[in-house]
GROMACS .gro file of C-alpha atoms in nm:
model
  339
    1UNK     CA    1   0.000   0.000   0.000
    2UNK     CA    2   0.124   0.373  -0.096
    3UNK     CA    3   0.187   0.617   0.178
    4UNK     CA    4  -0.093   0.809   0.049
    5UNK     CA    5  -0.322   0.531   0.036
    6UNK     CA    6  -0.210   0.462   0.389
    7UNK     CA    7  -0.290   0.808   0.479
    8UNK     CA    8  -0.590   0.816   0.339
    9UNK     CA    9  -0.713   0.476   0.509
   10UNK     CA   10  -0.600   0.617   0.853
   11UNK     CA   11  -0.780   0.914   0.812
   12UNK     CA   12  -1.107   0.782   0.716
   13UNK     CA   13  -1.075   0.553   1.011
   14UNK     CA   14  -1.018   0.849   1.237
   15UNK     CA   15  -1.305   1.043   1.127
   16UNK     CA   16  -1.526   0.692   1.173
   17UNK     CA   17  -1.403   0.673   1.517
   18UNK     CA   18  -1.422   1.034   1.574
   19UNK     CA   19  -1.762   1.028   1.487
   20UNK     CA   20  -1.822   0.703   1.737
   21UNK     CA   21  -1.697   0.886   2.000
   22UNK     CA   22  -1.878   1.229   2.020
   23UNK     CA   23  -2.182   1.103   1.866
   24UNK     CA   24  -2.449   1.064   2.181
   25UNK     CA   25  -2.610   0.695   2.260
   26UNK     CA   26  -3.003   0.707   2.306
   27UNK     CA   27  -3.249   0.440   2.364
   28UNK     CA   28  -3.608   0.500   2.424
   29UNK     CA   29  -3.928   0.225   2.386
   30UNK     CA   30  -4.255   0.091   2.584
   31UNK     CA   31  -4.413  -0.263   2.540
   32UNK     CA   32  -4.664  -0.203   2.249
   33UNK     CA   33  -4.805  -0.581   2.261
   34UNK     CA   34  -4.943  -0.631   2.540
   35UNK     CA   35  -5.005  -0.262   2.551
   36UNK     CA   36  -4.781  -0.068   2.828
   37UNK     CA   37  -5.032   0.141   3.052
   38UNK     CA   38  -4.820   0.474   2.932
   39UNK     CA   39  -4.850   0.356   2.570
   40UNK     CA   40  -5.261   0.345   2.589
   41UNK     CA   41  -5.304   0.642   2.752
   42UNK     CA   42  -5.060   0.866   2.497
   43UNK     CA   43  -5.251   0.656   2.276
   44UNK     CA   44  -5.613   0.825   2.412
   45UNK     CA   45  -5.451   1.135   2.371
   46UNK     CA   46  -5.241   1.293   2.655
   47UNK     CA   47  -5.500   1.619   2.568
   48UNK     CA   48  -5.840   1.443   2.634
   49UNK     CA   49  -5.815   1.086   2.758
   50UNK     CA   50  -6.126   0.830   2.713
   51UNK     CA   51  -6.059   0.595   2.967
   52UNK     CA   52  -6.143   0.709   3.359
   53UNK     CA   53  -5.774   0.525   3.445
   54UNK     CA   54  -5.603   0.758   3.212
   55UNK     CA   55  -5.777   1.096   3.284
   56UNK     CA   56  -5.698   0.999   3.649
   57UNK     CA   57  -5.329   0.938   3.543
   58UNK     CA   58  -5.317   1.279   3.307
   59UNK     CA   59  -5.462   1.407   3.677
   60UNK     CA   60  -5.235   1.309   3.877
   61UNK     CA   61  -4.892   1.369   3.631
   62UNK     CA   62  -4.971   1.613   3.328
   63UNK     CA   63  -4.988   1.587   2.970
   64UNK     CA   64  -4.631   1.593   2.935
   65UNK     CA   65  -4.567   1.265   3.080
   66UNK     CA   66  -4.771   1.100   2.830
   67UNK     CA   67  -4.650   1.312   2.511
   68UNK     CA   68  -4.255   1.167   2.678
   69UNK     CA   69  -4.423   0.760   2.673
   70UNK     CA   70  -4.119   0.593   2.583
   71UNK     CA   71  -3.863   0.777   2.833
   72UNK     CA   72  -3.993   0.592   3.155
   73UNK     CA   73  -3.663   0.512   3.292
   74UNK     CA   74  -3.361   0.515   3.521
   75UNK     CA   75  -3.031   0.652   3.398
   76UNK     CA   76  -2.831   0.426   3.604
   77UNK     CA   77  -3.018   0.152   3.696
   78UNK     CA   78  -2.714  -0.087   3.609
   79UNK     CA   79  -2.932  -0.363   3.703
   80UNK     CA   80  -3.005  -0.258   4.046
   81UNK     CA   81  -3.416  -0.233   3.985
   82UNK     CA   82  -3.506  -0.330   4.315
   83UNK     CA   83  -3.273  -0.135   4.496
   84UNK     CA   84  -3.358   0.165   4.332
   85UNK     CA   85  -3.731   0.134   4.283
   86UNK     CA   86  -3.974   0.109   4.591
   87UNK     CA   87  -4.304  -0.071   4.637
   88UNK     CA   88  -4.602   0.103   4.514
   89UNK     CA   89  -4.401   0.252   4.214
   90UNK     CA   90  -4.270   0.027   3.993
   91UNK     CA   91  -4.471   0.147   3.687
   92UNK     CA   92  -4.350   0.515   3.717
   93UNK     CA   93  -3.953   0.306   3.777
   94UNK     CA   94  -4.006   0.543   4.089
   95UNK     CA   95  -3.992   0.883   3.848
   96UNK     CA   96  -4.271   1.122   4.021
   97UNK     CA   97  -4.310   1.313   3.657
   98UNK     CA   98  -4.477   0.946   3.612
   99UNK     CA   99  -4.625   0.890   3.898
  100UNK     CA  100  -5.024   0.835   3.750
  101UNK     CA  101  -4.895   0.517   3.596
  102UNK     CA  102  -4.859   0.392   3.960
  103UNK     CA  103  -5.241   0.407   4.059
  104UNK     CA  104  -5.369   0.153   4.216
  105UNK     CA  105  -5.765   0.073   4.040
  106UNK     CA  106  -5.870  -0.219   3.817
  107UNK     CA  107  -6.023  -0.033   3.571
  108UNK     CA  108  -5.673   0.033   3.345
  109UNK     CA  109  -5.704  -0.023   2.969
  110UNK     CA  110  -5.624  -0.371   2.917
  111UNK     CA  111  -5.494  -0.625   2.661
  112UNK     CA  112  -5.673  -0.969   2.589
  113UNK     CA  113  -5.391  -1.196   2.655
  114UNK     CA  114  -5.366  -1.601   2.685
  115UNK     CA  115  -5.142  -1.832   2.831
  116UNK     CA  116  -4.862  -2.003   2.572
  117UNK     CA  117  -4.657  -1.923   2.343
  118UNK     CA  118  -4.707  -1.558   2.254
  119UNK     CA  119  -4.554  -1.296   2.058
  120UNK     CA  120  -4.413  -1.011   2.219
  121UNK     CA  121  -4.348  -0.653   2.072
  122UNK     CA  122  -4.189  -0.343   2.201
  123UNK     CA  123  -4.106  -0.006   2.045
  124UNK     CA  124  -3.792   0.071   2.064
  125UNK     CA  125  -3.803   0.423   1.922
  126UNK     CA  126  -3.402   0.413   1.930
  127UNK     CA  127  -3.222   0.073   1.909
  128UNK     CA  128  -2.973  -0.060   2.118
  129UNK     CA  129  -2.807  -0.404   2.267
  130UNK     CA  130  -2.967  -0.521   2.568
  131UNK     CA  131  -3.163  -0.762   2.705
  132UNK     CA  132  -3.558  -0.761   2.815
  133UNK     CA  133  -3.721  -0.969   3.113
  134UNK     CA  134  -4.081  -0.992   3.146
  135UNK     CA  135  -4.254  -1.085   3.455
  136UNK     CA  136  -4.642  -1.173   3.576
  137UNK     CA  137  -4.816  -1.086   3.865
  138UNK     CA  138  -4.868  -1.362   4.125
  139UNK     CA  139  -5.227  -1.572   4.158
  140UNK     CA  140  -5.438  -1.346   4.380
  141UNK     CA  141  -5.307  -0.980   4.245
  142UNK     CA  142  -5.486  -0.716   4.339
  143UNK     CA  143  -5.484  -0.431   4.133
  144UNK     CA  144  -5.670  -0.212   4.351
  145UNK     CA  145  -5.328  -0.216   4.563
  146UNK     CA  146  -5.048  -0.020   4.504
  147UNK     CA  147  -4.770  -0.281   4.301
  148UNK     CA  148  -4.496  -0.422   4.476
  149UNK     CA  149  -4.214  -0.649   4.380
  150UNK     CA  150  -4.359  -0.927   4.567
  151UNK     CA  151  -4.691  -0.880   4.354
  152UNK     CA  152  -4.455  -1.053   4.095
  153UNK     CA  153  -4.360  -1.375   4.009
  154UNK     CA  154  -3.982  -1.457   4.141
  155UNK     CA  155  -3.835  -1.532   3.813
  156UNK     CA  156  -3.905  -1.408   3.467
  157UNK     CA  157  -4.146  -1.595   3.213
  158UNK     CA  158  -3.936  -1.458   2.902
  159UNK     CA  159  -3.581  -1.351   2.895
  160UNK     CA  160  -3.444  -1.243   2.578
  161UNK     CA  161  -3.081  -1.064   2.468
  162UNK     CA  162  -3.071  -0.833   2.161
  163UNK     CA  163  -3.410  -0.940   1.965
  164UNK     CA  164  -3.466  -0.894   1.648
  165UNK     CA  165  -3.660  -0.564   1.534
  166UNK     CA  166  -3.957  -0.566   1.263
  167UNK     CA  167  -4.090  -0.204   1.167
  168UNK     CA  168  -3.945  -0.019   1.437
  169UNK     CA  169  -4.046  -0.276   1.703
  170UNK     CA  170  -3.837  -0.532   1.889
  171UNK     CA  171  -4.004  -0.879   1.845
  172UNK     CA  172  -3.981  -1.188   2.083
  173UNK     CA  173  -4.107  -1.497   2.167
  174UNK     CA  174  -4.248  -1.629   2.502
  175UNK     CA  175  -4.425  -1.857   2.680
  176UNK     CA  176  -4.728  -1.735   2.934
  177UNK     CA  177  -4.756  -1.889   3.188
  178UNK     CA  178  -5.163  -2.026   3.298
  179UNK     CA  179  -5.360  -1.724   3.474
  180UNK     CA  180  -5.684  -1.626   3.495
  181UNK     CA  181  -5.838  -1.267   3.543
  182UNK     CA  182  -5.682  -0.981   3.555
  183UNK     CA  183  -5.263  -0.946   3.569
  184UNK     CA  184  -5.028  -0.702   3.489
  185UNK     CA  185  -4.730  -0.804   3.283
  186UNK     CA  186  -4.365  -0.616   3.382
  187UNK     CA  187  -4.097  -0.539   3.162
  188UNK     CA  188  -3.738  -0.433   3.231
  189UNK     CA  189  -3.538  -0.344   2.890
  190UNK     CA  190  -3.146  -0.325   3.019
  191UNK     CA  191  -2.933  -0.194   2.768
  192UNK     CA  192  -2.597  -0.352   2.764
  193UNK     CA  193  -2.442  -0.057   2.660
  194UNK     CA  194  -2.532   0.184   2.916
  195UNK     CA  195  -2.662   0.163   3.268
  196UNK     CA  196  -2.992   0.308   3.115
  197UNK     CA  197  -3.295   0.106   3.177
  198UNK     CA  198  -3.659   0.129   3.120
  199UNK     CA  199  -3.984   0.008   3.270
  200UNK     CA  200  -4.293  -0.083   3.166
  201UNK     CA  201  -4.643  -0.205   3.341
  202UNK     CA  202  -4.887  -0.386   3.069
  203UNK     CA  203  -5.238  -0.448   3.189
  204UNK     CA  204  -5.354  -0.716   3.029
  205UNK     CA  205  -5.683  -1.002   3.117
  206UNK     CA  206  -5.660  -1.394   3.096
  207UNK     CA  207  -6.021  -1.490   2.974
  208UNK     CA  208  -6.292  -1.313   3.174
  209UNK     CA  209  -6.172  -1.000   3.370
  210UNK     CA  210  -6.292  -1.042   3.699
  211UNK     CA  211  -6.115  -0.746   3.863
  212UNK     CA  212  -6.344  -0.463   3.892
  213UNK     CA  213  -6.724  -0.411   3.851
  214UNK     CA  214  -6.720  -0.345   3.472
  215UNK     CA  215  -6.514  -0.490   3.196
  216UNK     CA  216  -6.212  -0.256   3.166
  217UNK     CA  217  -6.188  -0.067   2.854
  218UNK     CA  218  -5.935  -0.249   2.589
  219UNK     CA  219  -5.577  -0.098   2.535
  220UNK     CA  220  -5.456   0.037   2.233
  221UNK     CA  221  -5.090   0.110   2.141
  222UNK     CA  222  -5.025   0.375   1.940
  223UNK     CA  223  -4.990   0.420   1.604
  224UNK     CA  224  -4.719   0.523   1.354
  225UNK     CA  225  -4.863   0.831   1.281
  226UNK     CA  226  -4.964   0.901   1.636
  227UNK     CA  227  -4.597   0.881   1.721
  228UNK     CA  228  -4.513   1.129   1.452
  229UNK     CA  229  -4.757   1.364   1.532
  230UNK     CA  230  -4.658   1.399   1.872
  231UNK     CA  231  -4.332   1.421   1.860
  232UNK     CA  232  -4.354   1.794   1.828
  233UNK     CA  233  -4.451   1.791   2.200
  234UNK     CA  234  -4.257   1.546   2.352
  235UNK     CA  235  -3.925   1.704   2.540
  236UNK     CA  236  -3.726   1.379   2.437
  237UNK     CA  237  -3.624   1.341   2.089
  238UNK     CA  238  -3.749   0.947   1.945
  239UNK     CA  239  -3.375   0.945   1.822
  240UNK     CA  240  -3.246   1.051   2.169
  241UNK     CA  241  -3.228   1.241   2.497
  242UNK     CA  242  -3.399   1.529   2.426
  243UNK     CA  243  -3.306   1.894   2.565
  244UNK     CA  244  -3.684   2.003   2.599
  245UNK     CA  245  -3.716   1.896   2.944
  246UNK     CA  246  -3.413   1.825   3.150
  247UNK     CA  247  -3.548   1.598   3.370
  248UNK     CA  248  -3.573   1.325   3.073
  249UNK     CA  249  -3.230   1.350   3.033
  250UNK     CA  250  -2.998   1.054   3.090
  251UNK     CA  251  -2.840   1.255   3.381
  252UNK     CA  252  -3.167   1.393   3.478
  253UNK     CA  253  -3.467   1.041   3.487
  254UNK     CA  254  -3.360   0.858   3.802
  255UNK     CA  255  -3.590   0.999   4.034
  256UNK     CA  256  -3.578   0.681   4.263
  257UNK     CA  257  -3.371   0.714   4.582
  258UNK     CA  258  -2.984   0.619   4.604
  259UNK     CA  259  -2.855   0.272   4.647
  260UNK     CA  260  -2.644   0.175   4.923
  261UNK     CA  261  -2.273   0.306   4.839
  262UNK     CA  262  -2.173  -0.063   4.751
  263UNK     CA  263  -2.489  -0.070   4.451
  264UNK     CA  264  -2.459   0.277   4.331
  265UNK     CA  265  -2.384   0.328   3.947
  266UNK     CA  266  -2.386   0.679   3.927
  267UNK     CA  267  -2.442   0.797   3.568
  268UNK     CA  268  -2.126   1.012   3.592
  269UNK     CA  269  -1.918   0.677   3.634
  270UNK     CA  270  -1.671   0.619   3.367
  271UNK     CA  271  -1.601   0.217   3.429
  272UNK     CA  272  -1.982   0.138   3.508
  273UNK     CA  273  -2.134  -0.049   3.246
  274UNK     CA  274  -2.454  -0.252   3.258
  275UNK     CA  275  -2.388  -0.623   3.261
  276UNK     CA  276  -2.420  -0.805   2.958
  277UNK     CA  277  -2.814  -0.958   2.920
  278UNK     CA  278  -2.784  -1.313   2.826
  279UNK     CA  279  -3.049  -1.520   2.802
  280UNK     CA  280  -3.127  -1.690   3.136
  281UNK     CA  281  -3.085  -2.052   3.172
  282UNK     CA  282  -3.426  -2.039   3.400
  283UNK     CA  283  -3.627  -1.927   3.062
  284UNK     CA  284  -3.553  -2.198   2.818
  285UNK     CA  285  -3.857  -2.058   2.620
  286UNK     CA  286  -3.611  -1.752   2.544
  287UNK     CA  287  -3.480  -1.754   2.151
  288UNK     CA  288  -3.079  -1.750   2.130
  289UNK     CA  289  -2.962  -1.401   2.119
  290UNK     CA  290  -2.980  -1.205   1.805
  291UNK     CA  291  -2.707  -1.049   1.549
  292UNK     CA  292  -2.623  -0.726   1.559
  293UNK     CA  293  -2.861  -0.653   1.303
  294UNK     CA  294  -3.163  -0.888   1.196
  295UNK     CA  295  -3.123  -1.007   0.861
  296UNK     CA  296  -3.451  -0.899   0.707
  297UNK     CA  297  -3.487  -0.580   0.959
  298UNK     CA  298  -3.227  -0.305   0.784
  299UNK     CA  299  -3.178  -0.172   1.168
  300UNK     CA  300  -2.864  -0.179   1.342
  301UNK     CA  301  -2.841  -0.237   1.733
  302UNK     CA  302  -2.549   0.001   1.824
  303UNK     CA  303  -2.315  -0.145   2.040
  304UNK     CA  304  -2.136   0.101   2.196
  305UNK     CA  305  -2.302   0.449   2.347
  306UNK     CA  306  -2.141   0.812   2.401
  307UNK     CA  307  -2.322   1.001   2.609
  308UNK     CA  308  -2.266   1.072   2.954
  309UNK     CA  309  -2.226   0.731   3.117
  310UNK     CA  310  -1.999   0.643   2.912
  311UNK     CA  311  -1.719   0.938   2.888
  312UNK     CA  312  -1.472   0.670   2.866
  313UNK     CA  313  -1.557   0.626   2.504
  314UNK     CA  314  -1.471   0.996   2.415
  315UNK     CA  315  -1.159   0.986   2.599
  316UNK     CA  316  -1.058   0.681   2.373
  317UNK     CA  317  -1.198   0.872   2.052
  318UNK     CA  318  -0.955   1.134   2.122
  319UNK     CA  319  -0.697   0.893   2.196
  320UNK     CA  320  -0.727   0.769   1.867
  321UNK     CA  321  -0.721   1.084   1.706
  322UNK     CA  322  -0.401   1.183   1.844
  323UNK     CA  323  -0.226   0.829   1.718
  324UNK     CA  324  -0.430   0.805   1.351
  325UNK     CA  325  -0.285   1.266   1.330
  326UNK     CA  326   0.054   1.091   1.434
  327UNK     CA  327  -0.016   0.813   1.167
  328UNK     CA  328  -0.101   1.043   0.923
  329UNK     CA  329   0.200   1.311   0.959
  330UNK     CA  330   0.451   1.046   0.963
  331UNK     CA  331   0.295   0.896   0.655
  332UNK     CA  332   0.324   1.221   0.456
  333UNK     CA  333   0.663   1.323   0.622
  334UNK     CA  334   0.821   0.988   0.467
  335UNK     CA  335   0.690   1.058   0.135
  336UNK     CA  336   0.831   1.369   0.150
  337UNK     CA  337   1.148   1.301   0.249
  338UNK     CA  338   1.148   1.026  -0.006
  339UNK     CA  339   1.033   1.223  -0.258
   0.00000   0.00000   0.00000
């Protein structure tokens, strides 16, 4: 190879990795099948609401919580959920901007759901590595008390690591297992990449729904064009952290008290990363872990972030910089002095 082909190489590759390491890392979604509470009631329209659950929850946390539906999350949750979210507020991951998804009634829009194999779909407004576990609330629930972690089942039904995506949605398999009633299906979506994770509560009714007086209104996700034409109020960009409203901000989300010293992953730490989601030996229902990018999808799960939990990334961008200028000037020095 020519010195100025070998310059020319190096500097495309510094301008790749330059780009790699000040570009910012996003991720935003909610379960869209069965329908997450936040998803029906943006859905409904944040504006004017339908169902009694979701004027209740546009009541009790604003419009703007509902136009932001797919930014329910912890910045640096790094797998600690349970140590950073308390009882009674697992759908709003402990956030009080969503603190209406949290109310306790048993008339929430639900989704007709039955046990087996089912197929599972969640928005992932902007893509990432990571890995999703889905849990069901124990025989006896009672949604007309506040949520708590013992409400669920111990282990997760369906584990899954980097699923495919279809049309903008991530797309798994799992098996359900045998309720009746009314249940609430719980989602945690850890990105592998980050300490960033989000939360999701999905209302959904195993044959007749038994828990309230009525038969709850049926949940609707929302639809392409809904998404669109909201995005014009939402203060968190679908393609990343927005700068509307700081307090959807990676830095800004985790609303939910401190861990103990020995389980905090502050956002701000450089060598925190969330753990790698494989697929859990205790779900053998869970499909083997995707490619980086699904064959038939077009969409690429990034695998590395930049934005403020992970600094480290910039300081090796700029490392590289400096050795691919160094590259480059003793490339064209030698073909100077040659020349």
């Amino acid at each position: 190879m020519t010195s100025r082909r070998t310059a020319a190489v190096t500097a495309t590759a510094v301008l790749a990795l330059s780009g790699l390491a000040s570009g910012p890392a996003f991720a935003h979604g909610s379960m869209t099948d069965p329908v997450s509470r936040v998803s029906a009631c943006y859905a409904e329209g944040p504006e004017s609401p339908k169902s009694a659950a979701c004027k209740a929850a546009v009541a009790a946390s604003g419009t703007q919580a509902f136009y932001d539906w797919n930014a329910v999350n912890i910045a640096n949750a790094a797998g600690k959920h349970r140590d950073l979210i308390p009882d009674g507020k697992l759908c709003s991951a402990g956030n009080d901007k969503y603190k209406g998804l949290d109310l306790a009634r048993a008339d929430w829009p639900a989704s007709k759901l039955d046990s087996g194999a089912h197929t599972f779909r969640y928005k992932g407004t902007a893509p990432h590595r990571g890995s999703f576990e889905l849990y069901v609330t124990k025989d006896g629930y009672d949604p007309s008390k506040p949520l708590k972690w013992s409400d669920l089942e111990a282990e997760p039904f369906a584990t899954v690591t980097d699923p495919r995506m279809e049309s903008g949605d991530y797309v798994f398999q799992g098996t359900v297992p045998k309720k009746s009633g009314r249940h609430l299906i719980y989602s945690i979506w850890q990105r592998s990449d980050s300490p960033e994770a989000f939360y999701t509560c999905s209302d959904v009714v195993f044959g007749k729904d038994s828990g309230g007086t009525a038969p709850a209104p049926t949940a609707s996700a929302p639809s392409d064009e809904q998404i669109e034409d909201g995005q014009d109020e939402s203060s968190v960009e679908h393609g990343g952290h927005g700068d509307g409203d700081a307090s959807t901000g990676p830095e800004k989300t985790a609303a939910a008290p401190e861990p103990s010293q020995e389980a905090d992953h502050g956002a701000g730490h450089a060598t925190e990363t969330a753990p790698a989601g494989e697929a859990s030996s205790a779900a053998p229902n869970a499909p083997a872990p995707a490619a980086a990018s699904d064959a038939g999808s077009g969409e690429v799960l990034a695998e590395t972030g930049g934005d403020a939990t992970t600094p480290y990334l910039a300081v090796g961008g700029a490392a590289v910089l400096a050795i691919g200028a160094a590259v480059l000037f003793g490339s064209t020095r030698r073909r100077r002095t040659q020349g």
